[in-house]
Amino acid sequence: MPPKISIITITKVNNYGAELQSFALQHKLQMMGAYAEIIDYLFYKNPEFRREKISEPFYPFPLKKRVKEYLLPIVEWIKALPNRKANLRRAAGFEAFHKKNTRFSQKRYRSYSELYNAQLDYDIYCVGSDQVWNPSCFTNLNPYFLTFAPKDKHKFSYASSFGVSSIPESAKEGYQLGLNNLDCISVRERSGVSLVKQIANKEATEVVDPTLLLSSSEWHQVASTNKVPRGRYLLIYTLTDSPIATQAAIDIAKEKGLNVVRICKGAFVQDKKESGITNIIDAAPDDFIGLFEHADFVVTNSFHGTVFSLIFNRQFLIYLKRGKANNSRQEDLLKNVELSNRIVYEGDEPNKDAIDFSQANALLANLKEKSEAYLKKHIE
């Protein structure tokens, strides 16, 4: 009988990176011979999540961040109001993607107490990737340290991310307890290895994001061309607004004779009509993959935008604001494949030389092999 593995991670939040990494890990474990499913525990940003006193952060949360957590969803909702139908199509597309491709537990856990009162019966427990350990998450992070799992079961992390390069002093005790609950730890960034050592005095293995465990041909199998435009195009995908990145994309597209297409981060238009940029506001995760696969050039500031540019060997530039705490995700990945020169810190001149992906692909293959060996050890 194959081992039965549960995965807990961030999913069902209508975020491309979150949905694709959760699918990728479950799918890869399945390909490796395990029976794997994602525990359908709703992330606190899901509208159906039921907040409780016990589900609040286990460390003091700054008032400014609390206000932002409450206001941001309202702002996003207001932005999406003029495009209600597109918003519904987008949400339906995310749901359809998981229904077709991802295996979830039969029971959905809408609250912290529901998860901790559940009688779970898995052989192995895994906390997956994405920013599951980010101290800016306005929720109790204990589920993502697998403290709900039976004490006698094997518990490990795969490519879990702090999302930042430092942890608030007031949070360190909770993180230390959580990390010490895990039998084995792997993280997505080099900075995460240092944080685990600093907080819990434990060794961590650096592995690749789950999306990088699947090859371009495997991603092609789940990609959709429904949103791919006719003709050659440059693709923009930015999670934080960057007028500099947008202008650079327009200039590069003009030089290369490309149209400009943007995957919008939500169901609202990000560019003015006169910009000449085609905004796609209702892409599903499979549309997202297809748009990266067929792009001639990519301009992004997103980690998973960087990942899919690498997977499909797309010419790309990454625009980052110098000194931001969450830059480590892209910086570490590109350092590992010796493509740090594709990062443009705002104010710097971009490197417009064509990328020869042969060395990057070889380095990525080695990282992938190491990451698969880590997973294989834990499912055996």
Short mmCIF file of C-alpha atoms in Angstrom, two decimals:
data_model
loop_
_atom_site.label_atom_id
_atom_site.label_comp_id
_atom_site.label_asym_id
_atom_site.label_seq_id
_atom_site.Cartn_x
_atom_site.Cartn_y
_atom_site.Cartn_z
CA MET A 1 0.00 0.00 0.00
CA PRO A 2 1.38 3.43 -0.86
CA PRO A 3 1.84 5.79 2.09
CA LYS A 4 -1.07 8.16 2.68
CA ILE A 5 0.28 11.70 2.87
CA SER A 6 -1.58 14.84 3.89
CA ILE A 7 -0.45 18.29 2.81
CA ILE A 8 -1.46 21.52 4.47
CA THR A 9 -0.68 24.72 2.60
CA ILE A 10 -2.15 27.99 1.37
CA THR A 11 -4.78 27.36 -1.28
CA LYS A 12 -8.27 28.39 -2.40
CA VAL A 13 -7.42 32.09 -2.13
CA ASN A 14 -7.72 32.85 -5.87
CA ASN A 15 -3.98 33.54 -6.10
CA TYR A 16 -2.12 32.00 -9.04
CA GLY A 17 1.06 31.12 -7.18
CA ALA A 18 -0.78 29.60 -4.21
CA GLU A 19 -3.07 27.43 -6.35
CA LEU A 20 -0.29 26.22 -8.67
CA GLN A 21 2.21 25.34 -5.93
CA SER A 22 -0.43 23.40 -3.99
CA PHE A 23 -1.43 21.43 -7.09
CA ALA A 24 2.22 20.82 -8.03
CA LEU A 25 3.26 19.25 -4.71
CA GLN A 26 0.21 17.00 -4.47
CA HIS A 27 0.65 15.96 -8.12
CA LYS A 28 4.40 15.30 -7.75
CA LEU A 29 3.93 13.13 -4.66
CA GLN A 30 1.28 11.19 -6.56
CA MET A 31 3.72 10.73 -9.47
CA MET A 32 6.30 9.41 -6.98
CA GLY A 33 3.96 6.63 -5.87
CA ALA A 34 2.32 8.08 -2.75
CA TYR A 35 -1.35 8.66 -2.10
CA ALA A 36 -1.34 12.39 -1.48
CA GLU A 37 -4.14 14.82 -0.76
CA ILE A 38 -4.39 18.39 0.48
CA ILE A 39 -6.16 18.93 3.77
CA ASP A 40 -8.96 21.30 2.82
CA TYR A 41 -8.21 23.75 5.64
CA LEU A 42 -9.27 27.21 4.53
CA PHE A 43 -6.67 29.94 4.72
CA TYR A 44 -7.81 32.91 6.77
CA LYS A 45 -8.20 35.07 3.64
CA ASN A 46 -10.83 32.73 2.22
CA PRO A 47 -14.29 34.36 2.70
CA GLU A 48 -15.65 31.12 4.19
CA PHE A 49 -12.99 30.92 6.91
CA ARG A 50 -14.54 31.28 10.38
CA ARG A 51 -12.44 33.47 12.63
CA GLU A 52 -12.14 32.49 16.30
CA LYS A 53 -10.22 33.92 19.23
CA ILE A 54 -7.93 30.89 19.13
CA SER A 55 -7.15 31.46 15.44
CA GLU A 56 -5.61 34.90 16.02
CA PRO A 57 -1.80 35.23 15.73
CA PHE A 58 0.22 33.74 18.60
CA TYR A 59 2.27 36.96 18.85
CA PRO A 60 1.34 40.67 19.18
CA PHE A 61 0.22 41.94 15.80
CA PRO A 62 0.90 45.64 15.06
CA LEU A 63 -2.24 47.78 14.93
CA LYS A 64 -1.31 49.21 11.52
CA LYS A 65 -1.11 45.72 10.06
CA ARG A 66 -4.41 44.73 11.71
CA VAL A 67 -6.16 47.69 10.09
CA LYS A 68 -4.59 46.82 6.73
CA GLU A 69 -5.79 43.20 7.03
CA TYR A 70 -9.37 44.36 7.54
CA LEU A 71 -9.35 47.15 4.94
CA LEU A 72 -7.48 45.48 2.07
CA PRO A 73 -10.21 42.91 1.25
CA ILE A 74 -12.76 45.73 1.20
CA VAL A 75 -10.59 47.76 -1.19
CA GLU A 76 -10.12 44.73 -3.46
CA TRP A 77 -13.87 44.06 -3.39
CA ILE A 78 -14.65 47.66 -4.34
CA LYS A 79 -12.11 47.52 -7.19
CA ALA A 80 -13.75 44.37 -8.55
CA LEU A 81 -17.33 45.73 -8.33
CA PRO A 82 -17.42 47.18 -11.88
CA ASN A 83 -16.33 43.77 -13.20
CA ARG A 84 -18.61 41.52 -11.16
CA LYS A 85 -19.20 39.05 -14.00
CA ALA A 86 -15.48 38.77 -14.70
CA ASN A 87 -14.86 38.25 -10.99
CA LEU A 88 -17.36 35.39 -10.94
CA ARG A 89 -15.77 33.86 -14.08
CA ARG A 90 -12.34 34.14 -12.48
CA ALA A 91 -13.47 32.47 -9.25
CA ALA A 92 -15.23 29.72 -11.23
CA GLY A 93 -12.04 29.17 -13.23
CA PHE A 94 -9.98 28.67 -10.07
CA GLU A 95 -12.55 26.22 -8.70
CA ALA A 96 -12.70 24.31 -12.00
CA PHE A 97 -8.90 24.05 -12.11
CA HIS A 98 -8.76 22.33 -8.72
CA LYS A 99 -11.78 20.15 -9.43
CA LYS A 100 -10.04 18.84 -12.54
CA ASN A 101 -6.47 18.61 -11.29
CA THR A 102 -6.08 18.58 -7.49
CA ARG A 103 -7.07 16.06 -4.82
CA PHE A 104 -8.42 17.51 -1.56
CA SER A 105 -9.62 15.81 1.61
CA GLN A 106 -13.30 14.93 1.58
CA LYS A 107 -13.96 17.14 4.60
CA ARG A 108 -13.44 20.89 4.50
CA TYR A 109 -12.17 22.57 7.68
CA ARG A 110 -13.52 26.12 7.89
CA SER A 111 -12.05 26.97 11.29
CA TYR A 112 -9.03 26.35 13.48
CA SER A 113 -11.03 24.37 16.04
CA GLU A 114 -12.60 22.16 13.32
CA LEU A 115 -9.10 21.14 12.20
CA TYR A 116 -7.81 20.50 15.71
CA ASN A 117 -10.90 18.47 16.68
CA ALA A 118 -10.69 16.28 13.56
CA GLN A 119 -9.78 12.60 13.77
CA LEU A 120 -7.19 12.54 10.99
CA ASP A 121 -5.76 9.27 9.72
CA TYR A 122 -2.68 9.80 7.56
CA ASP A 123 0.65 8.00 7.63
CA ILE A 124 2.69 11.15 7.00
CA TYR A 125 1.98 14.87 7.47
CA CYS A 126 3.55 17.56 5.30
CA VAL A 127 3.35 21.33 5.46
CA GLY A 128 3.79 22.57 1.93
CA SER A 129 5.15 25.61 0.24
CA ASP A 130 4.20 29.26 -0.24
CA GLN A 131 4.48 31.79 2.59
CA VAL A 132 2.97 29.53 5.24
CA TRP A 133 5.35 30.92 7.91
CA ASN A 134 5.06 34.60 7.03
CA PRO A 135 4.73 36.63 10.28
CA SER A 136 2.51 39.12 8.43
CA CYS A 137 -0.26 36.51 8.16
CA PHE A 138 -3.06 37.63 10.47
CA THR A 139 -3.78 34.14 11.75
CA ASN A 140 -2.43 31.52 14.13
CA LEU A 141 0.36 29.75 12.21
CA ASN A 142 0.35 26.59 14.36
CA PRO A 143 -1.51 24.51 11.73
CA TYR A 144 1.42 25.21 9.37
CA PHE A 145 3.78 23.74 11.94
CA LEU A 146 1.60 20.58 11.96
CA THR A 147 0.72 20.83 15.65
CA PHE A 148 -2.68 19.28 14.86
CA ALA A 149 -1.05 16.04 13.65
CA PRO A 150 -0.79 12.97 15.93
CA LYS A 151 2.43 13.01 17.93
CA ASP A 152 3.56 9.59 16.69
CA LYS A 153 3.30 10.41 12.97
CA HIS A 154 6.13 11.63 10.74
CA LYS A 155 5.94 15.39 10.13
CA PHE A 156 8.02 17.36 7.64
CA SER A 157 7.97 20.56 5.63
CA TYR A 158 8.53 20.94 1.92
CA ALA A 159 9.75 24.31 0.55
CA SER A 160 7.92 26.23 3.26
CA SER A 161 8.62 29.96 3.14
CA PHE A 162 8.87 32.72 5.73
CA GLY A 163 8.45 35.23 2.88
CA VAL A 164 10.74 37.64 4.77
CA SER A 165 14.36 37.69 5.89
CA SER A 166 13.69 38.32 9.60
CA ILE A 167 11.08 37.47 12.26
CA PRO A 168 9.79 39.90 14.92
CA GLU A 169 11.37 39.24 18.32
CA SER A 170 7.91 38.83 19.89
CA ALA A 171 7.11 35.96 17.49
CA LYS A 172 10.28 33.92 17.96
CA GLU A 173 9.10 31.79 20.88
CA GLY A 174 6.02 30.62 18.92
CA TYR A 175 8.15 29.92 15.85
CA GLN A 176 10.67 27.98 17.92
CA LEU A 177 7.95 25.73 19.35
CA GLY A 178 6.46 25.25 15.90
CA LEU A 179 9.72 24.40 14.15
CA ASN A 180 10.65 21.97 16.93
CA ASN A 181 7.40 20.10 16.29
CA LEU A 182 8.67 19.11 12.83
CA ASP A 183 10.84 16.02 12.34
CA CYS A 184 12.52 17.45 9.27
CA ILE A 185 12.52 20.89 7.66
CA SER A 186 13.04 22.11 4.13
CA VAL A 187 12.58 25.68 2.97
CA ARG A 188 12.26 27.51 -0.33
CA GLU A 189 14.90 30.20 0.17
CA ARG A 190 18.48 30.32 1.37
CA SER A 191 17.45 32.98 3.88
CA GLY A 192 14.97 30.45 5.32
CA VAL A 193 17.81 28.03 6.14
CA SER A 194 19.45 30.78 8.20
CA LEU A 195 16.20 31.70 9.95
CA VAL A 196 15.51 28.09 11.01
CA LYS A 197 19.03 27.82 12.44
CA GLN A 198 18.71 31.17 14.18
CA ILE A 199 15.26 30.55 15.68
CA ALA A 200 15.30 26.83 16.50
CA ASN A 201 18.96 25.81 16.13
CA LYS A 202 17.89 23.17 13.61
CA GLU A 203 19.24 22.31 10.18
CA ALA A 204 17.04 22.96 7.15
CA THR A 205 17.42 21.87 3.54
CA GLU A 206 16.95 24.35 0.72
CA VAL A 207 14.71 22.88 -1.99
CA VAL A 208 12.88 24.24 -5.03
CA ASP A 209 9.33 25.53 -5.05
CA PRO A 210 6.88 22.71 -5.92
CA THR A 211 6.07 24.36 -9.26
CA LEU A 212 9.68 23.73 -10.31
CA LEU A 213 9.32 19.99 -9.65
CA LEU A 214 7.22 19.67 -12.81
CA SER A 215 8.76 19.96 -16.26
CA SER A 216 7.60 22.33 -18.99
CA SER A 217 5.99 19.38 -20.79
CA GLU A 218 4.13 18.37 -17.61
CA TRP A 219 2.87 21.92 -17.17
CA HIS A 220 1.87 21.95 -20.84
CA GLN A 221 -0.53 19.10 -20.04
CA VAL A 222 -2.58 21.32 -17.72
CA ALA A 223 -2.14 24.64 -19.58
CA SER A 224 -4.98 26.35 -21.45
CA THR A 225 -4.65 28.49 -24.58
CA ASN A 226 -8.12 30.04 -24.17
CA LYS A 227 -6.66 33.43 -23.21
CA VAL A 228 -3.57 33.35 -25.43
CA PRO A 229 -3.87 36.20 -27.95
CA ARG A 230 -3.05 35.99 -31.63
CA GLY A 231 0.34 37.30 -32.57
CA ARG A 232 3.55 37.70 -30.57
CA TYR A 233 3.33 39.41 -27.20
CA LEU A 234 5.16 40.57 -24.10
CA LEU A 235 3.52 39.46 -20.85
CA ILE A 236 3.34 41.62 -17.70
CA TYR A 237 2.50 40.10 -14.32
CA THR A 238 3.11 42.34 -11.29
CA LEU A 239 1.78 41.73 -7.80
CA THR A 240 2.78 45.16 -6.54
CA ASP A 241 2.17 48.21 -8.72
CA SER A 242 5.30 49.26 -10.60
CA PRO A 243 4.98 52.09 -13.13
CA ILE A 244 8.70 51.62 -13.94
CA ALA A 245 8.15 47.95 -14.86
CA THR A 246 5.10 48.85 -16.94
CA GLN A 247 6.95 51.56 -18.87
CA ALA A 248 9.91 49.22 -19.41
CA ALA A 249 7.51 46.57 -20.78
CA ILE A 250 6.01 49.08 -23.21
CA ASP A 251 9.47 50.18 -24.40
CA ILE A 252 10.76 46.61 -24.83
CA ALA A 253 7.61 45.57 -26.69
CA LYS A 254 7.99 48.53 -29.06
CA GLU A 255 11.62 47.60 -29.75
CA LYS A 256 10.72 44.00 -30.47
CA GLY A 257 7.46 44.56 -32.31
CA LEU A 258 5.34 42.83 -29.67
CA ASN A 259 1.87 43.45 -28.30
CA VAL A 260 1.62 43.95 -24.54
CA VAL A 261 -0.64 41.73 -22.43
CA ARG A 262 -1.10 41.87 -18.67
CA ILE A 263 -2.42 39.17 -16.36
CA CYS A 264 -4.12 41.31 -13.73
CA LYS A 265 -3.66 40.36 -10.08
CA GLY A 266 -7.41 40.64 -9.48
CA ALA A 267 -10.65 41.06 -11.39
CA PHE A 268 -9.97 44.70 -12.17
CA VAL A 269 -8.18 46.58 -14.92
CA GLN A 270 -4.71 47.84 -13.97
CA ASP A 271 -3.93 49.99 -17.04
CA LYS A 272 -5.66 52.92 -18.71
CA LYS A 273 -7.22 52.29 -22.13
CA GLU A 274 -4.78 54.62 -23.87
CA SER A 275 -1.82 52.54 -22.61
CA GLY A 276 -2.38 50.02 -25.37
CA ILE A 277 -2.00 47.16 -22.89
CA THR A 278 -4.50 44.32 -23.07
CA ASN A 279 -5.65 43.53 -19.51
CA ILE A 280 -6.82 39.99 -18.76
CA ILE A 281 -8.88 40.10 -15.57
CA ASP A 282 -10.54 36.68 -15.53
CA ALA A 283 -7.68 34.21 -16.18
CA ALA A 284 -7.88 30.84 -14.42
CA PRO A 285 -4.68 29.09 -13.23
CA ASP A 286 -4.50 27.00 -16.43
CA ASP A 287 -4.84 30.22 -18.48
CA PHE A 288 -1.99 31.71 -16.44
CA ILE A 289 0.27 28.80 -17.39
CA GLY A 290 -0.69 29.05 -21.08
CA LEU A 291 0.00 32.78 -21.19
CA PHE A 292 3.53 32.27 -19.82
CA GLU A 293 4.19 29.32 -22.09
CA HIS A 294 3.42 31.30 -25.27
CA ALA A 295 4.89 34.70 -24.32
CA ASP A 296 7.93 36.04 -26.19
CA PHE A 297 9.07 38.13 -23.23
CA VAL A 298 8.02 38.51 -19.57
CA VAL A 299 8.24 41.50 -17.23
CA THR A 300 7.31 40.67 -13.63
CA ASN A 301 8.01 41.32 -9.95
CA SER A 302 6.31 38.11 -8.80
CA PHE A 303 8.11 35.02 -7.49
CA HIS A 304 5.92 32.65 -9.49
CA GLY A 305 6.16 34.95 -12.50
CA THR A 306 9.91 34.36 -12.25
CA VAL A 307 9.40 30.61 -11.81
CA PHE A 308 7.26 30.14 -14.91
CA SER A 309 9.60 32.32 -16.98
CA LEU A 310 12.35 29.84 -16.03
CA ILE A 311 10.22 26.73 -16.60
CA PHE A 312 9.29 27.80 -20.14
CA ASN A 313 12.65 29.49 -20.87
CA ARG A 314 11.01 32.83 -21.61
CA GLN A 315 13.19 35.93 -21.98
CA PHE A 316 12.43 37.95 -18.84
CA LEU A 317 13.25 40.84 -16.51
CA ILE A 318 12.36 41.06 -12.81
CA TYR A 319 11.72 44.55 -11.41
CA LEU A 320 12.27 44.89 -7.65
CA LYS A 321 12.40 47.77 -5.19
CA ARG A 322 15.81 47.77 -3.55
CA GLY A 323 15.90 46.73 0.10
CA LYS A 324 12.44 45.15 0.37
CA ALA A 325 12.27 42.34 2.94
CA ASN A 326 10.54 39.90 0.58
CA ASN A 327 12.99 40.26 -2.33
CA SER A 328 14.87 37.18 -1.09
CA ARG A 329 12.45 34.84 -2.87
CA GLN A 330 13.41 36.00 -6.36
CA GLU A 331 17.00 36.88 -5.44
CA ASP A 332 17.80 33.43 -4.02
CA LEU A 333 16.16 31.58 -6.91
CA LEU A 334 17.97 33.56 -9.59
CA LYS A 335 21.27 33.36 -7.69
CA ASN A 336 20.91 29.57 -7.66
CA VAL A 337 20.59 29.45 -11.47
CA GLU A 338 23.13 32.24 -12.05
CA LEU A 339 20.64 34.65 -13.60
CA SER A 340 20.81 37.43 -11.01
CA ASN A 341 21.54 39.85 -13.85
CA ARG A 342 17.87 39.60 -14.86
CA ILE A 343 16.89 41.54 -11.73
CA VAL A 344 16.40 45.26 -12.31
CA TYR A 345 16.32 47.29 -9.11
CA GLU A 346 14.17 50.35 -9.73
CA GLY A 347 16.41 53.13 -11.02
CA ASP A 348 18.94 50.76 -12.66
CA GLU A 349 19.31 50.06 -16.37
CA PRO A 350 17.93 46.68 -17.52
CA ASN A 351 20.11 43.98 -19.06
CA LYS A 352 18.67 43.52 -22.55
CA ASP A 353 21.01 40.69 -23.61
CA ALA A 354 19.24 37.52 -24.70
CA ILE A 355 19.31 34.74 -22.08
CA ASP A 356 21.07 31.48 -22.93
CA PHE A 357 19.16 29.06 -20.69
CA SER A 358 21.52 26.07 -21.07
CA GLN A 359 23.46 26.72 -17.85
CA ALA A 360 20.36 27.78 -15.89
CA ASN A 361 18.52 24.63 -16.98
CA ALA A 362 21.42 22.42 -15.91
CA LEU A 363 21.64 24.09 -12.50
CA LEU A 364 17.88 23.86 -12.08
CA ALA A 365 17.96 20.16 -12.97
CA ASN A 366 20.48 19.56 -10.17
CA LEU A 367 18.34 21.48 -7.67
CA LYS A 368 15.27 19.55 -8.77
CA GLU A 369 17.10 16.22 -8.36
CA LYS A 370 18.14 17.16 -4.82
CA SER A 371 14.58 18.24 -4.00
CA GLU A 372 13.08 15.01 -5.35
CA ALA A 373 15.57 13.01 -3.26
CA TYR A 374 14.40 14.89 -0.16
CA LEU A 375 10.75 14.04 -0.92
CA LYS A 376 11.58 10.42 -1.73
CA LYS A 377 13.31 9.99 1.63
CA HIS A 378 10.20 11.16 3.46
CA ILE A 379 7.63 9.11 1.57
CA GLU A 380 9.67 5.94 2.05
#
